[in-house]
Amino acid sequence: MARPNIILLFCDQLRGDALSCYGNPVCDTPNLDYLATRGTRFENAYSAVPSCLPARANLWSGQEQWHTGVLGMGRGQGPTPNDFPHTLAGELTAAGYRTHMVGKGHFHPQRELMGFQSEELDESGRTLVHGFKDEYRAWFDEHAPKGITPDDHGVYWNSWHARPWHTEEYLHPTAWTMTRALDFLDNHDPDQPFFLNISFARPHSPYVPPQVYWDRYINEELPAPYLGEWAAMHDDPITAQDPNAWRGCKSARDIQRARAGYFGEISFIDTQIGRLINHLSRFHGPTFKNTWFLFTADHGDMQGDHNLWRKTYAYEGSTRIPFLVMPPMSQGPAARKVAEEVVELRDVMPTLLGAAGVDIPNTVDGEDLRSLLEAPAAEWRAFIHGEHCTCYSTEQEMHYVTDGRRKLVWLPRLDCTQFFDLEEDRSEEQDLFSDPSRQDEVTLWQGYLAQELAKRDCGWAKDGKPFCPSDAPLVSPYRDQRWPGNPT
C-alpha cells in the first residue's frame, strides 16, 4: 500500500474556542467542522509557550520548551534555533517524502528551511534583514493595482484595531497561501508521498478580512469578553490607548470591531480549507483518500478577555488551541470524535512521523496521538507545564500547569498564584486559590509545578512549591546548544 500523504494545516493566533465545532455560537467554520466529523477533536490541547517563535520550536522539534531552549519571546531568550538535530520536516525528507511549506515560517534566518526541501513564504511584512521580500509580497507587487501595498489598510500586526481588507479578495495573504498550496498539489510527483505544511499567517492581527467576511460579523451579536473579578489588575487606561496595547479595557464598540475582524479572518481561512477539500476531491481523489490531516495553531488570542489582548498569557484564550486529527479516508473515520486527554504542540511531530511509518528520534519529548483516535489511553500524562518569559511587561511573566480540567497559574514577578476549575469555569472568572475547600487541590497543583521546575535544577523550586530566586530571567542551558536527547 502506498505511504500516506500528510497535510499540516497551521494557523497563527487561533484560540481553541473560536471554531463552531468547539462550541462557538457565532463563528462559521463548516469546512473545519467537516474535518472534525471525520477525525478526532482534542478538547484539551494547549500551547506550552504561547507566542509565535517558541511555539514553533516545540512544533518542529517535538521537544518541550526547556529542551528547545526557547522559553518565550522576550527577556533572556533568543530566536528559534535552526540547527535542531531532528525536525518533523527533516525526518520526513530523509524518509523519502517531498516536503514543502507555504505561508508563515517565522524561522531565523528567514530563509532557513527547518528540514523542508522548499518553501514559499508570507512573513506578514516582518523583515530581519533590510530589503528582504518574501514570495507573497513579490507576487502581490506583480498582481496588485499599481501603487497598492499589503499594508495600506493601516493596521499593525499586534493591533486591536480592525477593518475590512483594502483591495481584492484574491490578493489577501490567506487566499494566496491556499492558491500556492493547490499549485503544489497539482504539480508534485504523484508517485512520491508528500508532506505539505499550509501555514496561515492569520487570524493573527492585523484583523483585516475581505469585505464579505467583515460584513458577516460586524452587525452580529458577538460573545462579550470574559471578565473575572481579578481582571481589574489589567484595567489600565493609559496602556489601553496604544493601538498595539497588550492590556486595557476597551469600549464595547472597539471590542465588537476587533472580534468581527478576528472571526472574519477565521471564516476566510475556513473558506480556503473548503477550496482545499474541493480541489482534492475533484482532481486528486486517490490522494485525498490517502492523506492524513492535522489542524492546529501556535497559540490563541485573548480578544479582550480579562482586559488582555494578544498572547503570552496563561489563560485559556491565549494557551488553549484547536487540535483536529483526521486519518486518511481510506481508513474510515476515527472511532473517537472527542478526546479529553491533554495534548500540546510537541505531540504533532511524533504523531505525523508515526502516521508515515518513520522512526521517532530520541530527541522528541512528545507522544504519538494516533491510538487516542480509537480509544482512551490507559495511562496518560497527568498535566502539561507551560510558561512565558517577560515580554510586554514583567507583570505577565507566567508559568501554568493544567490537564484541561484544573489549572494553576503562577505569576512569579507579582508573587501571585491563581487556581481555576475549568470543568465548572472554562472562562476562568473565578479564582479559587484562596477557597478553603480547594486547598488540597491547590497544594497538589503547586506540587506539580514545583516538580517540573525542580527537574531543571535551576533554583526555581523550594519546599515543594515554585520559587522565584532573583530578578534574573529564567534561561535554559539549551538556548545556545542543542539538547542531545533522551538516553536510548
Coordinates of C-alpha atoms in Angstrom, one line a residue:
M1 CA 0.0 0.0 0.0
A2 CA 1.3 3.5 -0.9
R3 CA 2.6 5.5 2.0
P4 CA 0.2 8.2 3.2
N5 CA 0.5 11.8 2.4
I6 CA 0.3 14.4 5.2
I7 CA -1.1 17.9 5.2
L8 CA -0.5 20.0 8.3
L9 CA -2.9 23.0 8.5
F10 CA -1.4 25.5 10.8
C11 CA -2.9 28.9 12.0
D12 CA -1.3 31.8 13.8
Q13 CA -3.1 33.0 16.9
L14 CA -6.3 30.9 16.7
R15 CA -7.9 30.3 20.1
G16 CA -9.4 27.0 20.9
D17 CA -13.0 28.1 21.4
A18 CA -13.2 30.1 18.1
L19 CA -14.4 27.2 15.9
S20 CA -18.1 26.1 15.8
C21 CA -17.0 22.5 16.3
Y22 CA -15.6 23.7 19.7
G23 CA -18.9 25.3 20.6
N24 CA -18.5 28.8 19.3
P25 CA -22.1 30.1 18.8
V26 CA -21.2 32.7 16.1
C27 CA -18.1 31.9 14.1
D28 CA -18.8 29.9 11.0
T29 CA -16.3 27.2 10.2
P30 CA -18.2 24.5 8.3
N31 CA -15.2 23.0 6.5
L32 CA -13.2 22.5 9.7
D33 CA -16.3 21.1 11.3
Y34 CA -16.4 18.6 8.4
L35 CA -12.8 17.6 9.1
A36 CA -13.7 17.2 12.8
T37 CA -16.5 14.8 11.9
R38 CA -14.1 12.6 10.0
G39 CA -11.4 12.7 12.7
T40 CA -10.9 13.4 16.4
R41 CA -11.3 16.7 18.1
F42 CA -8.9 17.1 21.0
E43 CA -10.8 19.1 23.7
N44 CA -7.8 19.9 25.9
A45 CA -5.0 21.0 23.5
Y46 CA -2.5 23.7 24.7
S47 CA 0.4 25.7 23.5
A48 CA 3.1 25.3 26.2
V49 CA 4.8 28.6 25.3
P50 CA 2.0 30.7 23.8
S51 CA 3.8 33.0 21.3
C52 CA 4.9 32.5 17.7
L53 CA 8.6 31.6 17.9
P54 CA 8.7 29.3 20.9
A55 CA 5.5 27.5 19.9
R56 CA 7.1 26.8 16.5
A57 CA 10.2 25.5 18.2
N58 CA 8.1 22.9 20.1
L59 CA 6.2 22.0 16.9
W60 CA 9.1 21.4 14.6
S61 CA 11.4 19.7 17.1
G62 CA 8.8 17.7 19.1
Q63 CA 10.5 18.9 22.2
E64 CA 9.3 20.6 25.4
Q65 CA 10.4 24.2 25.9
W66 CA 13.3 23.6 28.3
H67 CA 14.9 21.3 25.7
T68 CA 14.3 23.7 22.7
G69 CA 15.9 26.5 24.8
V70 CA 13.2 29.0 23.9
L71 CA 11.0 30.0 26.9
G72 CA 9.2 32.8 25.2
M73 CA 9.8 35.9 23.1
G74 CA 11.5 38.4 25.3
R75 CA 13.9 38.8 28.2
G76 CA 16.8 36.3 28.2
Q77 CA 15.6 34.3 25.2
G78 CA 16.8 34.0 21.6
P79 CA 15.4 33.1 18.2
T80 CA 14.1 29.7 17.2
P81 CA 17.2 27.5 16.7
N82 CA 17.8 26.5 13.1
D83 CA 20.1 23.5 14.0
F84 CA 17.8 21.0 15.8
P85 CA 19.3 17.6 15.0
H86 CA 15.9 16.3 14.1
T87 CA 12.8 18.1 12.8
L88 CA 9.5 17.0 11.6
A89 CA 10.1 18.1 8.0
G90 CA 13.7 16.9 8.1
E91 CA 12.8 13.4 9.2
L92 CA 10.1 13.1 6.5
T93 CA 12.5 14.4 3.9
A94 CA 15.1 11.8 4.9
A95 CA 12.4 9.1 4.7
G96 CA 11.7 10.0 1.0
Y97 CA 8.8 12.4 1.4
R98 CA 8.5 15.5 -0.8
T99 CA 8.3 18.3 1.8
H100 CA 7.0 21.8 1.2
M101 CA 5.8 24.8 3.3
V102 CA 3.6 27.6 2.1
G103 CA 2.9 30.6 4.3
K104 CA 4.4 31.8 7.6
G105 CA 7.7 30.2 8.6
H106 CA 9.0 32.7 11.2
F107 CA 12.4 30.9 11.2
H108 CA 15.7 32.5 11.9
P109 CA 17.2 33.4 9.4
Q110 CA 14.1 33.9 7.3
R111 CA 15.2 31.6 4.5
E112 CA 16.0 28.7 6.9
L113 CA 14.2 25.6 5.7
M114 CA 13.9 23.7 9.0
G115 CA 14.1 20.4 7.2
F116 CA 11.8 21.3 4.3
Q117 CA 13.0 20.9 0.7
S118 CA 11.3 24.1 -0.4
E119 CA 9.1 26.9 0.9
E120 CA 7.1 29.9 -0.3
L121 CA 6.8 32.5 2.5
D122 CA 4.4 35.0 3.8
E123 CA 6.1 36.7 6.7
S124 CA 3.4 39.4 7.2
G125 CA 5.9 42.1 6.5
R126 CA 8.4 41.1 9.1
T127 CA 12.0 41.6 7.9
L128 CA 15.1 40.5 9.8
V129 CA 17.4 41.8 7.1
H130 CA 16.7 45.1 5.3
G131 CA 15.5 44.5 1.8
F132 CA 14.1 41.0 2.5
K133 CA 11.0 40.3 0.4
D134 CA 9.0 37.1 0.7
E135 CA 7.2 35.3 -2.1
Y136 CA 3.8 36.7 -1.1
R137 CA 5.0 40.3 -1.3
A138 CA 6.8 39.7 -4.6
W139 CA 3.7 38.2 -6.0
F140 CA 1.5 41.0 -4.6
D141 CA 3.7 43.6 -6.3
E142 CA 3.2 41.8 -9.6
H143 CA -0.6 41.3 -9.4
A144 CA -2.0 44.2 -7.4
P145 CA -3.0 47.5 -8.9
K146 CA -0.1 49.9 -9.2
G147 CA 0.7 51.7 -6.1
I148 CA -1.2 49.4 -3.6
T149 CA 0.7 47.6 -0.9
P150 CA -0.4 44.8 1.5
D151 CA 0.0 47.3 4.4
D152 CA -2.3 50.1 3.1
H153 CA -5.1 49.1 5.5
G154 CA -3.0 50.9 8.2
V155 CA -3.4 48.2 10.9
Y156 CA -0.2 47.0 12.6
W157 CA 0.4 43.3 13.2
N158 CA -0.3 43.4 17.0
S159 CA -3.1 45.9 17.0
W160 CA -6.7 45.5 18.3
H161 CA -7.8 47.8 15.5
A162 CA -9.8 46.1 12.8
R163 CA -11.3 47.0 9.4
P164 CA -12.1 45.2 6.0
W165 CA -9.2 44.3 3.7
H166 CA -8.5 47.2 1.4
T167 CA -8.3 45.6 -2.0
E168 CA -9.4 42.5 -3.9
E169 CA -10.1 39.3 -2.0
Y170 CA -7.7 37.2 -4.1
L171 CA -4.8 39.5 -3.1
H172 CA -5.3 38.7 0.6
P173 CA -2.4 36.6 2.1
T174 CA -4.8 33.9 3.3
A175 CA -6.1 33.4 -0.3
W176 CA -2.5 33.5 -1.7
T177 CA -1.4 30.8 0.8
M178 CA -4.0 28.3 -0.3
T179 CA -3.5 29.2 -4.0
R180 CA 0.1 28.3 -3.7
A181 CA -0.7 25.1 -1.8
L182 CA -3.1 24.0 -4.6
D183 CA -0.4 24.7 -7.1
F184 CA 2.0 22.3 -5.2
L185 CA -0.7 19.6 -5.2
D186 CA -1.2 20.0 -8.9
N187 CA 2.5 19.7 -9.8
H188 CA 4.1 17.3 -7.3
D189 CA 5.3 13.8 -8.4
P190 CA 2.2 11.6 -7.8
D191 CA 4.5 8.6 -7.2
Q192 CA 6.2 10.3 -4.2
P193 CA 4.4 10.8 -0.9
F194 CA 4.3 14.4 0.3
F195 CA 4.3 16.5 3.5
L196 CA 2.6 19.8 2.9
N197 CA 2.5 22.5 5.6
I198 CA -0.1 25.1 4.9
S199 CA 0.8 27.8 7.4
F200 CA -1.7 30.7 7.5
A201 CA -0.3 34.0 9.0
R202 CA -3.9 34.7 10.2
P203 CA -6.1 35.2 12.2
H204 CA -3.1 36.9 13.9
S205 CA -3.7 40.6 13.6
P206 CA -4.0 42.7 11.6
Y207 CA -7.7 41.8 11.7
V208 CA -8.5 42.8 8.1
P209 CA -10.7 40.1 6.4
P210 CA -12.2 40.6 3.0
Q211 CA -15.3 42.8 3.0
V212 CA -17.8 40.0 2.8
Y213 CA -16.3 38.3 5.9
W214 CA -16.3 41.6 7.8
D215 CA -19.9 42.2 6.9
R216 CA -20.8 38.7 8.2
Y217 CA -19.9 39.7 11.7
I218 CA -19.8 43.4 12.2
N219 CA -23.5 43.7 13.0
E220 CA -23.9 40.4 14.7
E221 CA -24.3 40.0 18.5
L222 CA -20.9 38.6 19.3
P223 CA -19.8 37.0 22.6
A224 CA -18.6 39.5 25.1
P225 CA -15.1 39.1 26.6
Y226 CA -14.8 37.0 29.8
L227 CA -14.1 39.2 32.8
G228 CA -13.0 37.8 36.1
E229 CA -13.1 39.9 39.3
W230 CA -9.4 39.5 39.5
A231 CA -9.0 41.2 36.0
A232 CA -9.2 44.7 37.4
M233 CA -5.4 44.5 37.6
H234 CA -5.3 44.8 33.8
D235 CA -7.8 47.7 33.5
D236 CA -5.0 50.1 32.5
P237 CA -6.5 53.1 30.7
I238 CA -3.1 54.6 29.7
T239 CA -1.8 51.4 28.0
A240 CA -5.3 50.8 26.5
Q241 CA -4.8 53.8 24.2
D242 CA -1.9 52.2 22.4
P243 CA -3.0 50.8 19.1
N244 CA -0.9 47.8 19.9
A245 CA -2.0 47.6 23.6
W246 CA -1.3 44.4 25.5
R247 CA -3.9 45.2 28.1
G248 CA -6.7 47.7 29.0
C249 CA -10.4 47.8 29.0
K250 CA -11.7 48.8 25.5
S251 CA -15.1 50.1 24.7
A252 CA -17.9 47.8 23.6
R253 CA -17.6 49.3 20.1
D254 CA -13.8 48.6 19.9
I255 CA -14.3 45.1 21.1
Q256 CA -17.1 44.5 18.6
R257 CA -14.9 45.6 15.7
A258 CA -11.9 43.6 16.9
R259 CA -14.0 40.4 17.2
A260 CA -15.7 41.0 13.9
G261 CA -12.3 41.2 12.2
Y262 CA -11.0 38.2 14.1
F263 CA -14.0 36.0 13.3
G264 CA -13.9 37.2 9.7
E265 CA -10.3 36.2 9.3
I266 CA -11.2 32.7 10.8
S267 CA -14.1 32.2 8.4
F268 CA -12.0 33.2 5.5
I269 CA -9.4 30.6 6.5
D270 CA -12.2 28.1 6.7
T271 CA -13.2 29.0 3.1
Q272 CA -9.7 28.4 1.9
I273 CA -9.8 25.0 3.6
G274 CA -13.0 24.4 1.7
R275 CA -11.1 25.2 -1.5
L276 CA -8.5 22.5 -0.5
I277 CA -11.1 19.9 0.2
N278 CA -13.0 20.6 -3.0
H279 CA -9.8 20.6 -5.1
L280 CA -8.6 17.3 -3.7
S281 CA -11.9 15.6 -4.0
R282 CA -12.4 16.8 -7.6
F283 CA -9.0 16.4 -9.1
H284 CA -6.9 14.3 -6.8
G285 CA -9.3 11.7 -5.4
P286 CA -6.8 8.9 -4.7
T287 CA -4.5 11.5 -3.0
F288 CA -7.4 12.8 -0.9
K289 CA -8.3 9.3 0.3
N290 CA -4.7 8.6 1.3
T291 CA -3.9 11.8 3.2
W292 CA -3.6 12.5 6.9
F293 CA -4.8 15.9 8.0
L294 CA -3.8 17.7 11.2
F295 CA -5.2 21.1 12.0
T296 CA -3.9 23.3 14.9
A297 CA -2.4 26.7 15.9
D298 CA 0.6 28.1 17.6
H299 CA -1.4 29.8 20.3
G300 CA -4.6 31.8 20.9
D301 CA -5.7 35.4 21.2
M302 CA -7.1 37.0 24.3
Q303 CA -9.5 39.2 22.4
G304 CA -10.1 41.4 25.4
D305 CA -10.8 38.6 27.9
H306 CA -9.9 39.8 31.4
N307 CA -8.8 43.1 29.9
L308 CA -6.0 41.4 28.0
W309 CA -5.0 41.4 24.3
R310 CA -2.7 39.4 22.1
K311 CA -1.0 36.3 23.7
T312 CA 1.8 35.1 26.0
Y313 CA -0.6 34.6 29.0
A314 CA -1.5 31.5 30.9
Y315 CA -5.2 31.9 30.4
E316 CA -7.4 29.8 28.1
G317 CA -7.8 32.5 25.4
S318 CA -4.0 32.5 25.0
T319 CA -3.0 28.9 25.7
R320 CA -5.8 26.7 24.5
I321 CA -5.7 25.8 20.8
P322 CA -7.8 23.8 18.4
F323 CA -6.4 20.4 17.5
L324 CA -8.1 18.1 14.9
V325 CA -6.6 14.9 13.6
M326 CA -8.2 13.2 10.5
P327 CA -6.9 9.8 9.3
P328 CA -7.0 9.0 5.6
M329 CA -10.5 8.5 4.2
S330 CA -9.4 5.1 3.0
Q331 CA -9.1 4.1 6.7
G332 CA -12.6 5.3 7.6
P333 CA -13.4 7.9 10.2
A334 CA -11.8 7.9 13.6
A335 CA -13.6 5.9 16.3
R336 CA -13.4 8.7 18.9
K337 CA -15.0 12.1 17.9
V338 CA -13.7 13.8 21.0
A339 CA -10.6 13.1 23.1
E340 CA -10.2 14.5 26.6
E341 CA -6.5 13.8 27.1
V342 CA -4.3 16.9 27.5
V343 CA -2.1 17.3 24.4
E344 CA 0.3 20.0 23.1
L345 CA 2.3 21.0 20.1
R346 CA 5.2 18.7 20.9
D347 CA 2.9 15.8 20.1
V348 CA 2.5 16.8 16.4
M349 CA 5.9 15.6 15.3
P350 CA 5.7 12.0 16.7
T351 CA 2.0 11.7 15.6
L352 CA 2.8 12.6 12.0
L353 CA 6.0 10.6 11.9
G354 CA 4.1 7.6 13.2
A355 CA 1.5 8.1 10.5
A356 CA 4.2 8.0 7.9
G357 CA 5.9 4.9 9.4
V358 CA 9.0 6.9 10.3
D359 CA 11.0 6.2 13.4
I360 CA 10.7 8.8 16.2
P361 CA 14.1 10.3 17.2
N362 CA 15.2 10.1 20.8
T363 CA 15.2 14.0 20.9
V364 CA 11.4 14.0 20.8
D365 CA 9.5 14.6 24.0
G366 CA 6.0 14.4 22.6
E367 CA 3.7 11.5 22.2
D368 CA 2.1 9.8 19.2
L369 CA -1.6 10.5 19.5
R370 CA -2.9 8.1 16.9
S371 CA -4.0 5.5 19.4
L372 CA -6.2 8.2 21.0
L373 CA -8.2 8.4 17.8
E374 CA -9.5 4.9 18.6
A375 CA -9.8 4.6 22.4
P376 CA -8.9 6.4 25.6
A377 CA -5.4 6.0 26.9
A378 CA -5.0 3.5 29.8
E379 CA -2.3 5.9 31.1
W380 CA -1.6 9.5 30.0
R381 CA 0.4 12.5 31.2
A382 CA -1.2 14.0 34.3
F383 CA -0.7 17.6 33.1
I384 CA 1.4 19.8 30.9
H385 CA 3.6 22.7 32.0
G386 CA 3.5 26.0 30.2
E387 CA 5.4 29.2 30.6
H388 CA 6.4 32.5 29.1
C389 CA 9.2 34.9 29.9
T390 CA 8.8 38.6 30.4
C391 CA 7.6 40.0 27.1
Y392 CA 5.3 43.0 27.2
S393 CA 5.7 43.6 31.0
T394 CA 7.2 41.8 34.0
E395 CA 3.7 41.5 35.3
Q396 CA 2.7 38.9 32.7
E397 CA 5.7 36.6 33.1
M398 CA 4.0 33.3 33.9
H399 CA 4.0 29.5 34.5
Y400 CA 1.0 27.2 34.4
V401 CA 0.1 23.6 34.8
T402 CA -3.1 22.1 33.6
D403 CA -4.9 18.9 32.5
G404 CA -7.7 20.7 30.9
R405 CA -9.9 20.2 34.0
R406 CA -7.9 22.2 36.5
K407 CA -5.3 24.9 36.1
L408 CA -2.8 26.6 38.4
V409 CA -1.2 29.9 37.2
W410 CA 1.9 31.4 38.8
L411 CA 3.0 35.0 38.1
P412 CA 6.4 34.9 39.7
R413 CA 7.2 38.7 39.4
L414 CA 4.0 39.5 41.2
D415 CA 4.2 36.7 43.7
C416 CA 0.7 35.8 42.6
T417 CA -0.9 32.3 42.2
Q418 CA -4.3 31.6 40.8
F419 CA -6.3 28.4 40.6
F420 CA -9.2 27.6 38.3
D421 CA -11.7 24.8 37.9
L422 CA -12.0 24.6 34.2
E423 CA -14.8 22.0 34.3
E424 CA -17.0 24.5 36.0
D425 CA -15.4 27.7 34.8
R426 CA -13.7 27.4 31.4
S427 CA -13.8 31.2 31.3
E428 CA -11.5 31.5 34.4
E429 CA -13.6 34.1 36.0
Q430 CA -13.5 32.6 39.5
D431 CA -10.0 32.4 41.1
L432 CA -10.2 29.6 43.7
F433 CA -6.7 29.9 45.1
S434 CA -7.9 31.1 48.5
D435 CA -11.0 29.0 48.6
P436 CA -10.7 26.9 51.8
S437 CA -12.4 23.9 50.2
R438 CA -9.8 23.8 47.4
Q439 CA -6.6 23.8 49.4
D440 CA -5.8 20.2 48.9
E441 CA -6.1 20.7 45.1
V442 CA -4.1 23.8 45.2
T443 CA -1.3 22.0 47.1
L444 CA -1.4 19.2 44.6
W445 CA -1.1 21.5 41.6
Q446 CA 1.6 23.6 43.2
G447 CA 3.5 20.4 43.7
Y448 CA 3.1 19.5 40.0
L449 CA 4.6 22.9 39.0
A450 CA 7.4 22.6 41.6
Q451 CA 8.2 19.1 40.3
E452 CA 8.7 20.4 36.8
L453 CA 10.9 23.3 37.9
A454 CA 12.9 21.1 40.2
K455 CA 13.8 18.8 37.4
R456 CA 15.6 21.7 35.7
D457 CA 17.9 22.1 38.7
C458 CA 17.6 25.9 38.1
G459 CA 16.8 27.0 41.7
W460 CA 13.1 27.8 40.9
A461 CA 11.5 25.3 43.4
K462 CA 11.7 25.3 47.1
D463 CA 9.9 23.3 49.8
G464 CA 7.6 21.7 47.2
K465 CA 6.4 25.0 45.8
P466 CA 7.6 27.2 42.9
F467 CA 10.1 29.7 44.0
C468 CA 11.5 32.8 42.2
P469 CA 15.1 33.2 43.4
S470 CA 16.1 36.5 41.8
D471 CA 15.2 39.2 39.3
A472 CA 17.2 37.5 36.6
P473 CA 15.4 35.8 33.7
L474 CA 15.0 32.1 33.7
V475 CA 17.2 30.8 30.8
S476 CA 17.5 27.2 29.6
P477 CA 21.1 25.8 29.2
Y478 CA 19.9 24.7 25.7
R479 CA 19.4 28.2 24.5
D480 CA 22.8 28.2 22.9
Q481 CA 23.4 24.5 22.4
R482 CA 21.2 21.7 21.3
W483 CA 19.7 19.1 23.7
P484 CA 21.2 15.7 22.9
G485 CA 18.0 13.7 23.6
N486 CA 16.8 11.0 25.9
P487 CA 19.2 8.1 26.6
T488 CA 18.5 5.2 24.2

